[in-house]
Coordinates of C-alpha atoms and ligand atoms in Angstrom, one line a residue:
X1 CA 24.2 -18.3 12.2
X2 CA 21.8 -15.3 12.0
X3 CA 21.4 -14.2 8.4
X4 CA 19.8 -10.9 7.6
X5 CA 18.5 -10.1 4.1
X6 CA 16.7 -7.0 2.9
X7 CA 14.9 -6.5 -0.4
X8 CA 12.5 -4.1 -2.0
X9 CA 9.3 -5.9 -3.2
X10 CA 6.8 -4.4 -5.6
X11 CA 3.1 -5.0 -5.4
X12 CA 1.9 -5.5 -8.9
X13 CA -1.6 -7.1 -8.6
X14 CA -4.5 -4.7 -9.2
X15 CA -6.2 -5.1 -5.8
X16 CA -3.1 -4.8 -3.6
X17 CA -2.5 -6.9 -0.5
X18 CA -6.1 -7.8 0.5
X19 CA -7.1 -10.9 2.5
X20 CA -6.2 -13.6 -0.1
X21 CA -2.8 -12.4 -1.0
X22 CA -2.1 -11.7 2.7
X23 CA -2.9 -15.4 3.5
X24 CA -0.7 -16.6 0.6
X25 CA 2.2 -14.5 1.8
X26 CA 1.9 -15.7 5.4
X27 CA 1.5 -19.3 4.2
X28 CA 4.7 -19.0 2.0
X29 CA 6.8 -18.7 5.2
X30 CA 5.6 -21.8 6.9
X31 CA 8.4 -24.3 7.4
X32 CA 11.1 -21.6 6.9
X33 CA 13.4 -20.5 9.7
X34 CA 13.0 -16.8 9.1
X35 CA 11.3 -13.8 10.7
X36 CA 10.2 -11.2 8.1
X37 CA 9.2 -7.6 8.7
X38 CA 7.6 -5.5 6.0
X39 CA 7.4 -1.7 5.8
X40 CA 5.3 0.3 3.4
X41 CA 7.1 3.7 2.9
X42 CA 4.1 5.1 1.1
X43 CA 1.8 4.9 4.1
X44 CA 4.6 5.6 6.6
X45 CA 3.1 3.1 9.0
X46 CA 5.6 1.3 11.4
X47 CA 7.2 -1.9 10.1
X48 CA 5.0 -5.0 10.7
X49 CA 6.3 -8.4 11.5
X50 CA 4.8 -10.9 9.1
X51 CA 3.2 -13.1 11.7
X52 CA 0.0 -13.9 9.8
X53 CA -2.4 -12.5 7.3
X54 CA -3.8 -9.7 9.6
X55 CA -0.4 -8.2 10.1
X56 CA 0.0 -7.8 6.3
X57 CA -3.3 -6.0 6.0
X58 CA -1.9 -3.3 8.3
X59 CA 0.4 -2.3 5.5
X60 CA -2.5 -1.1 3.4
X61 CA -0.4 -2.0 0.4
X62 CA -1.9 -1.3 -3.0
X63 CA -0.8 -1.8 -6.6
X64 CA 2.4 0.1 -7.3
X65 CA 3.6 0.2 -3.7
X66 CA 7.2 -0.9 -3.0
X67 CA 7.6 -2.7 0.3
X68 CA 10.8 -2.8 2.2
X69 CA 11.3 -6.4 3.5
X70 CA 13.8 -7.5 6.1
X71 CA 14.3 -11.2 6.8
X72 CA 16.3 -12.7 9.7
X73 CA 17.2 -16.3 10.2
X74 CA 18.8 -19.2 8.5
X75 CA 16.3 -19.2 5.7
X76 CA 16.2 -15.4 5.3
X77 CA 17.0 -15.5 1.6
X78 CA 14.6 -18.3 0.8
X79 CA 11.8 -16.4 2.6
X80 CA 12.3 -13.3 0.6
X81 CA 12.6 -15.4 -2.6
X82 CA 9.2 -17.0 -1.8
X83 CA 7.5 -13.6 -1.1
X84 CA 9.1 -12.1 -4.2
X85 CA 7.8 -14.9 -6.4
X86 CA 4.3 -14.6 -5.1
X87 CA 4.3 -10.8 -5.5
X88 CA 5.7 -10.8 -9.0
X89 CA 3.1 -13.4 -10.1
X90 CA 0.4 -11.0 -8.8
X91 CA -1.0 -13.9 -6.7
X92 CA -2.6 -15.3 -9.8
X93 CA -4.9 -12.3 -10.1
X94 CA -5.6 -11.5 -13.7
X95 CA -3.4 -8.5 -14.1
X96 CA -5.2 -7.1 -17.1
X97 CA -8.5 -7.2 -15.2
X98 CA -7.3 -4.0 -13.5
X99 CA -8.9 -0.7 -14.3
X100 CA -7.6 0.5 -17.7
X101 CA -4.3 2.3 -17.0
X102 CA -4.6 6.0 -17.0
X103 CA -3.4 7.4 -20.3
X104 CA -0.6 9.4 -18.7
X105 CA 0.9 11.8 -18.2
X106 CA -2.1 13.6 -16.8
X107 CA -2.3 17.3 -15.8
X108 CA -4.1 17.5 -12.5
X109 CA -3.3 21.0 -11.2
X110 CA -3.3 23.8 -13.8
X111 CA -0.6 26.2 -14.7
X112 CA 2.9 26.0 -16.2
X113 CA 6.3 26.1 -14.7
X114 CA 9.9 25.6 -15.8
X115 CA 12.7 24.5 -13.4
X116 CA 15.4 22.0 -12.6
X117 CA 14.3 18.5 -11.5
X118 CA 14.9 17.4 -7.9
X119 CA 14.1 13.7 -7.4
X120 CA 12.5 12.6 -4.2
X121 CA 15.2 10.4 -2.6
X122 CA 14.2 6.7 -2.3
X123 CA 13.0 5.5 1.1
X124 CA 15.6 4.0 3.4
X125 CA 15.3 0.5 4.7
X126 CA 17.2 -1.1 7.6
X127 CA 20.8 -1.5 6.6
X128 CA 22.0 -5.1 7.0
X129 CA 24.4 -6.0 9.8
X130 CA 28.0 -6.5 8.6
X131 CA 30.9 -7.4 10.9
X132 CA 33.1 -4.4 11.2
X133 CA 35.9 -2.9 13.4
X134 CA 33.9 -1.6 16.4
X135 CA 36.4 1.3 17.2
X136 CA 36.3 2.6 13.6
X137 CA 32.5 2.3 13.4
X138 CA 32.1 4.1 16.8
X139 CA 34.1 7.0 15.3
X140 CA 31.9 7.1 12.3
X141 CA 28.7 7.1 14.5
X142 CA 30.1 10.1 16.5
X143 CA 31.1 12.0 13.3
X144 CA 27.6 11.4 11.7
X145 CA 25.9 12.6 14.9
X146 CA 28.0 15.8 14.9
X147 CA 27.4 16.5 11.2
X148 CA 23.7 15.9 11.4
X149 CA 23.4 18.1 14.5
X150 CA 25.2 20.9 12.7
X151 CA 23.0 20.6 9.7
X152 CA 19.8 20.6 11.9
X153 CA 21.0 23.7 13.8
X154 CA 21.7 25.4 10.5
X155 CA 18.2 24.7 9.4
X156 CA 16.8 25.8 12.7
X157 CA 18.5 29.1 12.4
X158 CA 16.5 29.8 9.2
X159 CA 13.0 29.2 10.6
X160 CA 11.0 30.5 13.5
X161 CA 8.5 29.2 16.1
X162 CA 7.6 25.6 16.5
X163 CA 9.6 24.4 13.5
X164 CA 12.7 25.9 15.0
X165 CA 12.1 24.2 18.4
X166 CA 11.6 20.8 16.8
X167 CA 14.8 21.1 14.7
X168 CA 16.8 22.3 17.8
X169 CA 15.5 19.4 19.8
X170 CA 16.4 16.9 17.0
X171 CA 19.9 18.4 16.9
X172 CA 20.4 17.8 20.6
X173 CA 19.2 14.2 20.2
X174 CA 21.7 13.6 17.3
X175 CA 24.6 14.0 19.8
X176 CA 22.8 12.6 22.8
X177 CA 25.3 10.6 24.9
X178 CA 22.8 7.9 25.8
X179 CA 21.7 7.3 22.2
X180 CA 25.2 7.3 20.9
X181 CA 26.2 4.9 23.6
X182 CA 23.5 2.4 22.7
X183 CA 24.5 2.6 19.0
X184 CA 28.2 2.3 19.8
X185 CA 27.5 -0.8 21.9
X186 CA 26.6 -2.7 18.7
X187 CA 29.0 -0.8 16.4
X188 CA 30.7 -4.1 15.5
X189 CA 27.6 -4.8 13.3
X190 CA 28.4 -1.7 11.2
X191 CA 27.7 1.9 12.0
X192 CA 24.6 2.1 9.7
X193 CA 22.9 -1.0 11.2
X194 CA 23.9 0.1 14.7
X195 CA 22.4 3.5 14.4
X196 CA 19.2 2.2 12.8
X197 CA 18.7 -0.4 15.5
X198 CA 19.5 2.1 18.4
X199 CA 17.3 4.9 17.1
X200 CA 14.5 2.6 16.1
X201 CA 14.6 1.2 19.6
X202 CA 14.2 4.7 21.1
X203 CA 11.3 5.4 18.7
X204 CA 9.6 2.2 19.8
X205 CA 9.9 3.0 23.5
X206 CA 8.5 6.5 22.9
X207 CA 5.6 5.0 21.0
X208 CA 5.0 2.6 23.9
X209 CA 4.7 5.5 26.3
X210 CA 1.9 7.0 24.3
X211 CA 0.6 10.6 24.6
X212 CA 3.1 13.4 23.9
X213 CA 6.0 11.0 23.9
X214 CA 4.5 9.1 21.0
X215 CA 4.0 12.3 19.1
X216 CA 7.8 12.5 18.8
X217 CA 8.1 9.2 17.0
X218 CA 8.1 10.7 13.5
X219 CA 10.8 13.2 14.5
X220 CA 12.9 10.4 15.9
X221 CA 12.5 8.4 12.7
X222 CA 13.5 11.4 10.7
X223 CA 16.6 11.8 12.8
X224 CA 17.4 8.1 12.3
X225 CA 17.0 8.5 8.5
X226 CA 19.3 11.5 8.5
X227 CA 22.0 9.7 10.4
X228 CA 21.8 6.6 8.3
X229 CA 21.7 8.5 5.0
X230 CA 24.8 10.4 6.1
X231 CA 26.6 7.2 7.0
X232 CA 25.6 5.7 3.6
X233 CA 26.5 8.9 1.7
X234 CA 22.9 9.0 0.4
X235 CA 20.5 11.9 0.2
X236 CA 18.2 12.4 3.2
X237 CA 14.8 10.7 2.5
X238 CA 11.7 12.9 2.4
X239 CA 10.9 16.1 0.6
X240 CA 14.2 17.8 -0.2
X241 CA 14.7 21.5 0.7
X242 CA 17.0 23.0 -1.9
X243 CA 17.4 26.8 -1.6
X244 CA 16.6 27.4 -5.3
X245 CA 13.2 26.8 -6.9
X246 CA 12.8 23.3 -8.3
X247 CA 10.3 20.8 -9.8
X248 CA 9.8 17.9 -7.5
X249 CA 9.7 14.4 -9.1
X250 CA 8.6 11.4 -7.1
X251 CA 7.0 8.0 -7.5
X252 CA 4.0 9.2 -5.5
X253 CA 3.7 11.6 -2.6
X254 CA 2.3 10.7 0.8
X255 CA 0.3 13.2 2.9
X256 CA 3.3 13.4 5.3
X257 CA 5.5 14.5 2.4
X258 CA 3.3 17.1 0.9
X259 CA 2.4 18.7 4.2
X260 CA 6.1 19.8 4.3
X261 CA 6.1 21.2 0.8
X262 CA 7.1 24.8 0.5
X263 CA 5.1 26.3 -2.3
X264 CA 7.5 29.2 -2.6
X265 CA 10.3 27.0 -3.9
X266 CA 8.5 24.0 -5.2
X267 CA 7.5 25.1 -8.7
X268 CA 5.6 22.0 -9.8
X269 CA 5.0 18.4 -8.9
X270 CA 5.4 15.4 -11.2
X271 CA 4.7 11.8 -10.1
X272 CA 5.0 8.5 -11.9
X273 CA 2.0 7.2 -10.1
X274 CA -1.3 8.6 -8.9
X275 CA -4.5 9.8 -10.6
X276 CA -6.5 13.0 -10.8
X277 CA -7.8 12.5 -7.3
X278 CA -4.6 11.3 -5.7
X279 CA -3.2 13.1 -2.7
X280 CA -0.6 14.8 -5.0
X281 CA -3.3 16.2 -7.1
X282 CA -5.4 17.5 -4.2
X283 CA -2.5 19.1 -2.4
X284 CA -1.1 20.7 -5.6
X285 CA -4.4 22.3 -6.4
X286 CA -4.8 23.6 -2.9
X287 CA -1.2 25.1 -3.1
X288 CA -1.9 26.4 -6.6
X289 CA 1.1 24.7 -8.1
X290 CA 1.1 22.9 -11.4
X291 CA 1.1 19.1 -11.2
X292 CA 1.3 16.1 -13.5
X293 CA 0.6 12.5 -12.4
X294 CA 1.0 9.1 -14.1
X295 CA 4.1 10.4 -15.8
X296 CA 5.8 7.1 -16.7
X297 CA 9.6 7.4 -16.8
X298 CA 9.7 10.6 -14.7
X299 CA 11.9 8.9 -12.1
X300 CA 14.6 8.4 -14.8
X301 CA 15.0 12.1 -15.5
X302 CA 18.4 13.1 -14.3
X303 CA 18.6 15.4 -11.3
X304 CA 19.0 19.0 -12.4
X305 CA 17.5 18.5 -15.9
X306 CA 15.4 21.6 -16.8
X307 CA 11.8 20.5 -17.4
X308 CA 8.6 22.3 -18.5
X309 CA 5.6 21.2 -16.6
X310 CA 2.1 22.0 -18.0
X311 CA -0.3 21.0 -15.3
X312 CA -3.3 22.0 -17.5
X313 CA -2.5 19.6 -20.4
X314 CA -0.2 17.1 -18.8
X315 CA 2.7 18.0 -21.0
X316 CA 6.2 17.3 -19.5
X317 CA 9.1 18.4 -21.6
X318 CA 12.8 18.0 -20.9
X319 CA 15.2 20.7 -21.9
X320 CA 12.5 23.0 -23.5
X321 CA 13.6 25.6 -26.0
X322 CA 13.8 29.3 -25.2
X323 CA 10.5 30.1 -26.9
X324 CA 8.6 27.5 -24.9
X325 CA 10.2 28.7 -21.7
X326 CA 9.2 32.3 -22.4
X327 CA 5.7 31.1 -23.2
X328 CA 5.5 29.1 -20.0
X329 CA 6.8 31.9 -17.9
X330 CA 4.6 34.5 -19.4
X331 CA 2.2 35.5 -16.6
X332 CA -1.3 35.1 -18.0
X333 CA -3.2 38.3 -17.8
X334 CA -6.9 38.5 -18.4
X335 CA -7.8 41.4 -20.7
X336 CA -11.3 41.7 -19.4
X337 CA -13.2 40.0 -22.2
X338 CA -13.5 36.2 -22.2
X339 CA -14.1 34.2 -25.4
X340 CA -13.1 31.1 -27.3
X341 CA -10.5 31.4 -30.1
X342 CA -13.3 31.9 -32.6
X343 CA -14.9 34.7 -30.7
X344 CA -17.7 32.9 -28.8
X345 CA -18.2 35.1 -25.8
X346 CA -18.0 33.7 -22.3
X347 CA -18.3 36.1 -19.4
X348 CA -15.5 35.4 -16.8
X349 CA -16.8 36.6 -13.4
X350 CA -15.4 36.4 -9.9
X351 CA -16.8 34.7 -6.8
X352 CA -16.5 37.0 -3.8
X353 CA -17.3 36.8 -0.1
X354 CA -14.9 39.2 1.6
X355 CA -13.3 42.6 1.0
X356 CA -10.1 40.7 0.0
X357 CA -12.0 38.7 -2.6
X358 CA -13.4 41.9 -4.0
X359 CA -10.0 43.5 -4.3
X360 CA -8.7 40.3 -6.0
X361 CA -11.7 40.4 -8.4
X362 CA -10.8 44.0 -9.4
X363 CA -7.1 43.1 -9.8
X364 CA -7.9 40.2 -12.0
X365 CA -10.0 42.3 -14.4
X366 CA -13.1 40.2 -13.7
X367 CA -16.0 41.1 -15.9
X368 CA -18.2 41.3 -12.9
X369 CA -19.3 39.1 -9.9
X370 CA -21.1 35.9 -10.6
X371 CA -21.5 34.9 -7.0
X372 CA -21.5 37.2 -4.0
X373 CA -21.6 34.9 -1.0
X374 CA -23.4 37.3 1.3
X375 CA -23.4 34.9 4.3
X376 CA -19.6 35.4 4.4
X377 CA -20.3 39.1 5.5
X378 CA -22.0 37.9 8.6
X379 CA -20.2 34.8 9.8
X380 CA -19.2 36.2 13.2
X381 CA -22.6 37.9 14.0
X382 CA -24.7 36.7 16.9
X383 CA -27.8 38.7 15.7
X384 CA -29.2 39.3 12.3
X385 CA -27.8 42.3 10.5
X386 CA -30.1 45.2 10.0
X387 CA -31.2 46.5 6.6
X388 CA -28.8 49.4 6.9
X389 CA -25.9 47.2 7.9
X390 CA -26.6 45.0 4.9
X391 CA -26.7 48.0 2.5
X392 CA -23.3 49.0 3.8
X393 CA -22.0 45.4 3.2
X394 CA -23.3 45.2 -0.4
X395 CA -22.5 48.6 -1.8
X396 CA -18.7 48.3 -2.1
X397 CA -19.2 45.3 -4.4
X398 CA -21.7 47.2 -6.6
X399 CA -19.5 50.3 -6.6
X400 CA -16.5 48.3 -7.8
X401 CA -18.3 47.1 -11.0
X402 CA -20.3 50.0 -12.4
X403 CA -22.3 49.0 -15.5
X404 CA -21.2 45.3 -14.8
X405 CA -23.1 42.3 -13.6
X406 CA -23.0 41.6 -9.9
X407 CA -25.1 38.6 -8.8
X408 CA -25.9 38.6 -5.1
X409 CA -26.8 35.3 -3.6
X410 CA -29.2 35.5 -0.7
X411 CA -28.0 34.0 2.6
X412 CA -26.8 30.4 2.2
X413 CA -26.9 29.8 6.0
X414 CA -26.6 26.3 7.3
X415 CA -24.7 23.2 6.1
X416 CA -21.1 24.1 5.7
X417 CA -21.8 27.8 6.4
X418 CA -23.7 28.0 9.7
X419 CA -24.7 31.5 10.9
X420 CA -25.2 31.9 14.7
X421 CA -28.3 34.0 14.3
X422 CA -30.3 31.6 12.2
X423 CA -28.7 28.1 12.1
X424 CA -29.9 25.4 14.5
X425 CA -26.7 23.8 15.8
X426 CA -28.6 20.7 16.9
X427 CA -29.4 19.6 13.4
X428 CA -28.2 16.0 12.8
X429 CA -27.6 16.4 9.1
X430 CA -26.8 20.0 8.4
X431 CA -26.1 19.4 4.7
X432 CA -29.6 18.1 4.4
X433 CA -31.1 20.5 6.8
X434 CA -32.5 24.0 7.0
X435 CA -30.0 25.6 4.7
X436 CA -30.2 28.1 1.8
X437 CA -33.6 29.2 0.6
X438 CA -35.2 26.9 3.2
X439 CA -34.2 29.3 5.9
X440 CA -36.8 31.8 4.6
X441 CA -39.6 29.4 5.3
X442 CA -38.8 29.6 9.0
X443 CA -37.5 33.2 9.0
X444 CA -39.4 35.0 6.2
X445 CA -38.4 38.4 7.6
X446 CA -34.7 37.6 6.9
X447 CA -35.2 37.1 3.2
X448 CA -37.5 40.1 3.0
X449 CA -34.9 42.4 4.8
X450 CA -32.1 41.1 2.6
X451 CA -34.0 41.7 -0.7
X452 CA -34.9 45.2 0.6
X453 CA -31.2 45.9 1.4
X454 CA -30.0 44.6 -2.0
X455 CA -32.6 46.8 -3.8
X456 CA -31.5 49.9 -1.8
X457 CA -27.8 49.2 -2.4
X458 CA -28.4 48.6 -6.1
X459 CA -30.4 51.8 -6.4
X460 CA -27.4 53.7 -4.9
X461 CA -24.8 52.3 -7.3
X462 CA -24.5 51.6 -11.0
X463 CA -23.9 47.8 -11.1
X464 CA -26.4 45.6 -13.0
X465 CA -27.6 43.7 -10.0
X466 CA -29.1 40.2 -10.1
X467 CA -30.2 38.1 -7.1
X468 CA -30.2 34.4 -6.8
X469 CA -31.3 31.8 -4.2
X470 CA -29.2 28.9 -3.0
X471 CA -30.3 25.3 -2.4
X472 CA -33.5 25.4 -4.4
X473 CA -35.1 22.0 -4.7
X474 CA -38.7 22.6 -5.9
X475 CA -40.4 24.6 -8.6
X476 CA -42.5 26.3 -5.9
X477 CA -39.4 27.6 -4.2
X478 CA -38.2 29.1 -7.4
X479 CA -41.5 30.7 -8.2
X480 CA -41.9 32.1 -4.7
X481 CA -38.4 33.5 -4.8
X482 CA -39.0 35.2 -8.2
X483 CA -42.2 36.7 -6.8
X484 CA -40.4 38.0 -3.7
X485 CA -37.7 39.6 -5.8
X486 CA -40.2 41.3 -8.1
X487 CA -42.0 42.7 -5.0
X488 CA -38.7 44.5 -4.2
X489 CA -38.3 45.7 -7.8
X490 CA -35.5 43.2 -8.4
X491 CA -36.2 42.0 -12.0
X492 CA -33.2 39.8 -12.5
X493 CA -33.9 36.9 -10.3
X494 CA -32.4 33.5 -10.6
X495 CA -31.7 30.3 -8.7
X496 CA -28.8 28.0 -8.2
X497 CA -28.9 24.5 -9.5
X498 CA -27.1 22.6 -6.8
X499 CA -29.5 19.9 -5.7
X500 CA -30.2 16.8 -7.6
X501 CA -33.9 17.8 -7.7
X502 CA -33.2 21.2 -9.3
X503 CA -31.2 19.5 -12.1
X504 CA -33.9 17.0 -12.7
X505 CA -36.5 19.8 -12.7
X506 CA -34.3 22.2 -14.6
X507 CA -36.9 22.8 -17.4
X508 CA -39.7 23.8 -14.9
X509 CA -37.3 25.7 -12.6
X510 CA -35.8 27.6 -15.5
X511 CA -39.2 28.7 -16.7
X512 CA -39.9 30.3 -13.3
X513 CA -36.8 32.6 -13.2
X514 CA -34.7 34.8 -15.5
X515 CA -31.4 32.8 -15.2
X516 CA -29.9 29.8 -13.5
X517 CA -26.4 29.2 -12.1
X518 CA -24.8 25.8 -11.5
X519 CA -23.3 25.3 -8.0
X520 CA -21.2 22.3 -8.9
X521 CA -19.8 22.0 -5.3
X522 CA -23.1 21.2 -3.9
X523 CA -24.5 19.5 -7.0
X524 CA -21.5 17.1 -6.7
X525 CA -22.1 16.6 -3.0
X526 CA -25.8 15.7 -3.5
X527 CA -25.4 13.8 -6.7
X528 CA -22.5 11.6 -5.4
X529 CA -23.9 11.4 -1.8
X530 CA -20.4 12.6 -0.7
X531 CA -19.9 15.2 2.1
X532 CA -17.9 18.0 0.4
X533 CA -16.1 18.6 3.6
X534 CA -14.5 15.2 3.8
X535 CA -11.1 15.0 2.3
X536 CA -11.3 11.3 2.2
X537 CA -14.2 11.4 -0.2
X538 CA -12.3 13.7 -2.6
X539 CA -12.5 11.2 -5.4
X540 CA -16.3 11.2 -5.2
X541 CA -16.4 15.0 -4.9
X542 CA -14.5 15.4 -8.2
X543 CA -16.6 17.6 -10.6
X544 CA -15.2 15.5 -13.4
X545 CA -17.5 12.7 -12.3
X546 CA -19.6 11.9 -15.4
X547 CA -22.8 11.8 -13.2
X548 CA -22.2 15.5 -12.3
X549 CA -21.3 16.4 -15.8
X550 CA -24.5 14.8 -17.1
X551 CA -26.6 16.8 -14.6
X552 CA -24.9 19.9 -15.8
X553 CA -25.6 19.0 -19.4
X554 CA -29.3 18.5 -18.6
X555 CA -29.6 21.8 -16.8
X556 CA -27.7 23.6 -19.6
X557 CA -29.9 22.0 -22.2
X558 CA -33.0 23.3 -20.3
X559 CA -31.6 26.8 -20.3
X560 CA -30.7 26.7 -24.0
X561 CA -34.1 25.5 -24.9
X562 CA -35.8 28.3 -22.9
X563 CA -33.4 30.9 -24.3
X564 CA -32.3 31.9 -20.8
X565 CA -28.7 32.4 -19.5
X566 CA -27.0 29.7 -17.5
X567 CA -23.6 30.1 -15.8
X568 CA -21.4 28.0 -13.5
X569 CA -20.2 29.4 -10.2
X570 CA -18.9 26.2 -8.5
X571 CA -15.2 25.2 -8.3
X572 CA -15.6 23.4 -11.6
X573 CA -15.4 26.7 -13.4
X574 CA -11.9 27.3 -12.1
X575 CA -10.3 24.2 -13.8
X576 CA -9.3 25.4 -17.2
X577 CA -10.0 22.2 -19.1
X578 CA -13.3 21.7 -17.2
X579 CA -14.2 25.3 -18.0
X580 CA -13.9 24.5 -21.7
X581 CA -16.2 21.5 -21.2
X582 CA -18.8 23.7 -19.4
X583 CA -18.7 26.2 -22.2
X584 CA -19.2 23.3 -24.6
X585 CA -22.2 22.2 -22.6
X586 CA -23.7 25.7 -23.0
X587 CA -22.6 27.8 -20.0
X588 CA -22.5 31.5 -21.0
X589 CA -20.6 32.7 -17.9
X590 CA -18.1 31.1 -15.6
X591 CA -17.6 32.5 -12.1
X592 CA -14.6 31.5 -10.0
X593 CA -12.0 32.5 -7.4
X594 CA -10.4 35.5 -9.0
X595 CA -6.9 34.1 -9.2
X596 CA -8.1 31.4 -11.5
X597 CA -9.6 33.7 -14.2
X598 CA -6.4 34.4 -16.2
X599 CA -5.6 30.6 -16.7
X600 CA -9.2 29.9 -17.6
X601 CA -9.3 32.8 -20.1
X602 CA -6.0 31.6 -21.6
X603 CA -7.3 28.0 -22.1
X604 CA -10.6 29.2 -23.6
X605 CA -8.7 31.5 -25.9
X606 CA -6.8 28.6 -27.4
X607 CA -9.8 26.6 -28.4
X608 CA -12.8 27.0 -30.7
X609 CA -16.4 26.5 -29.5
X610 CA -16.5 23.4 -31.7
X611 CA -13.6 21.9 -29.8
X612 CA -15.2 22.8 -26.5
X613 CA -18.4 21.0 -27.7
X614 CA -16.5 18.0 -28.7
X615 CA -14.7 17.9 -25.4
X616 CA -18.1 18.2 -23.6
X617 CA -19.5 15.3 -25.6
X618 CA -16.5 13.1 -24.8
X619 CA -16.5 14.0 -21.1
X620 CA -20.2 13.4 -20.5
X621 CA -20.0 10.1 -22.4
X622 CA -17.0 8.8 -20.3
X623 CA -17.7 6.2 -17.7
X624 CA -15.3 7.5 -15.0
X625 CA -13.9 10.9 -13.9
X626 CA -10.4 9.9 -14.9
X627 CA -11.5 8.8 -18.3
X628 CA -13.6 12.0 -18.7
X629 CA -10.5 14.1 -18.0
X630 CA -8.2 12.0 -20.2
X631 CA -10.7 12.2 -23.1
X632 CA -10.7 16.0 -22.8
X633 CA -6.9 16.2 -22.6
X634 CA -6.7 14.2 -25.8
X635 CA -9.0 16.6 -27.6
X636 CA -7.8 19.9 -26.1
X637 CA -4.3 19.0 -24.9
Ligands
LIG701 C1 -21.6 25.6 -5.0 O1 -22.3 24.8 -4.2 O2 -21.1 25.1 -6.0 C2 -21.5 27.0 -4.8 C3 -21.0 27.8 -5.7 O3 -21.9 27.5 -3.6 P1 -21.1 27.3 -2.2 O4 -19.8 26.6 -2.5 O5 -21.0 28.6 -1.6 O6 -22.0 26.3 -1.5
LIG702 MG1 -23.6 25.7 -2.8

């Protein structure tokens, strides 16, 4: 007799299913009459048959993953018991040798939101076969197909373009005669099981055809899950789409889930697992929605409960009072003067590169411009802009901030910002190539023309204009730049500290110029040897990395000792808690994407300089980025 058993198995050992646990799992099945398949809903990879250790590695299972196991055969139950025992025992790995658990919950994407909880439905696994009346089950299959098709058509009517076409195609498939016939043929095993097997079979044959056919596999799996969820009377797996705004709570979110998130209705994200560099954190920050990770117990919060999510501090509160709700919903507005709660002044400036950024900077009441990325004005040019063209490009920014600081960065061409008229496309390592100030060695005229244009534009407007050079690595470069600026009557000349070399030489480089500005995006890239463009290296590109913070601390100490201003204009300045750390390290100005200014101002305004300094000391002393963040949350949270 063919027994089928299904079970959810949790991976508890710190290192997940690497080679040794995989071999132990495969070995546990020897001698048993059972075929086991495992699926890892987190990675979304197709189910793998447990035929040997290699197949298990395909699951990419890590600590905290819940695997869906299906066993078939006389010894189905014994097989799952054996696997369960090994997994629960953590394969004999010392469980407490794991990295110290994150002191959750942890805010990973700033901002506050209040809304009703919507729990991410649990993943579906193959429903077991159960002998049933074939005629009745065939009716249930047809009814489920019709209901799912109607639902998909309703969704299709509310969207446009490619999304609409995909939903309409799925609706057609839900009532496809051939597909329904293959499910109905095995309806005697229960409608849920029959639909699962029939639609999975279709997906497998599409996958085998490759190419465009294979691209439909995830749509077909989605249809299968909808049909089976309908038959089981359970919510459809995947990111829910309620009409009203909601706070999404999940164990963890996979890239495939978050890609479908609609930031206009999803107010905030809360996950039980994950860390500051998890996919949830990255996507939440890019969508600008508050997020908390490592929130133990979040999955137990009842659907519909009103929660307050503070993604800056990591606070998660159920049924908050009216006063807290009003405070959370109050839109932070920057009054135009940044300071800590005890009055220590911190200039809050905007980063700009386009007319849109400039308008946003004015809207946000920015105190000025801390980084004008001039290369963004000329991204589509085939030939170098003339002096007149450049004057026309710079004047609007100066005109928007009369009497205020506007720091213009000379062209940072190359690396992640190639300019056709100057960047050599054949460079093998553009990030280590002819970028930033190095361009002026090969094209001295370009720097000269730009400084002339900046000086002319500055003379025509009332802004307090400074100039700074990107990608400086040597003291010579800093000195030559300051001399060139002085030749054009530009007295306020500075350099960015964004190479490892510049941070290590901060004392000498600071002496050569009138100010420095920390470019934490590149400083992180070069300090961590991690390409800033690679999403897969996001954990290394995290500005909370203590190595980066210690370089910032060194540079700030050099500026303080020399009595010269230092600011931060990399992404780090836009993270409210990190902004407080940067102030504690000695940054006198923070420049960021304009929409971030209000939240940064609000956080600084709630803490004293002394608290910022204590947070800075704790963050730089921490051994890991996660611990740096957690230490700061415990001081400022
Ligand atoms: C930086 O590197 O941090 C920076 C502000 O410059 P960009 O991002 O333009 O390279
Ligand atoms: Mg840079």
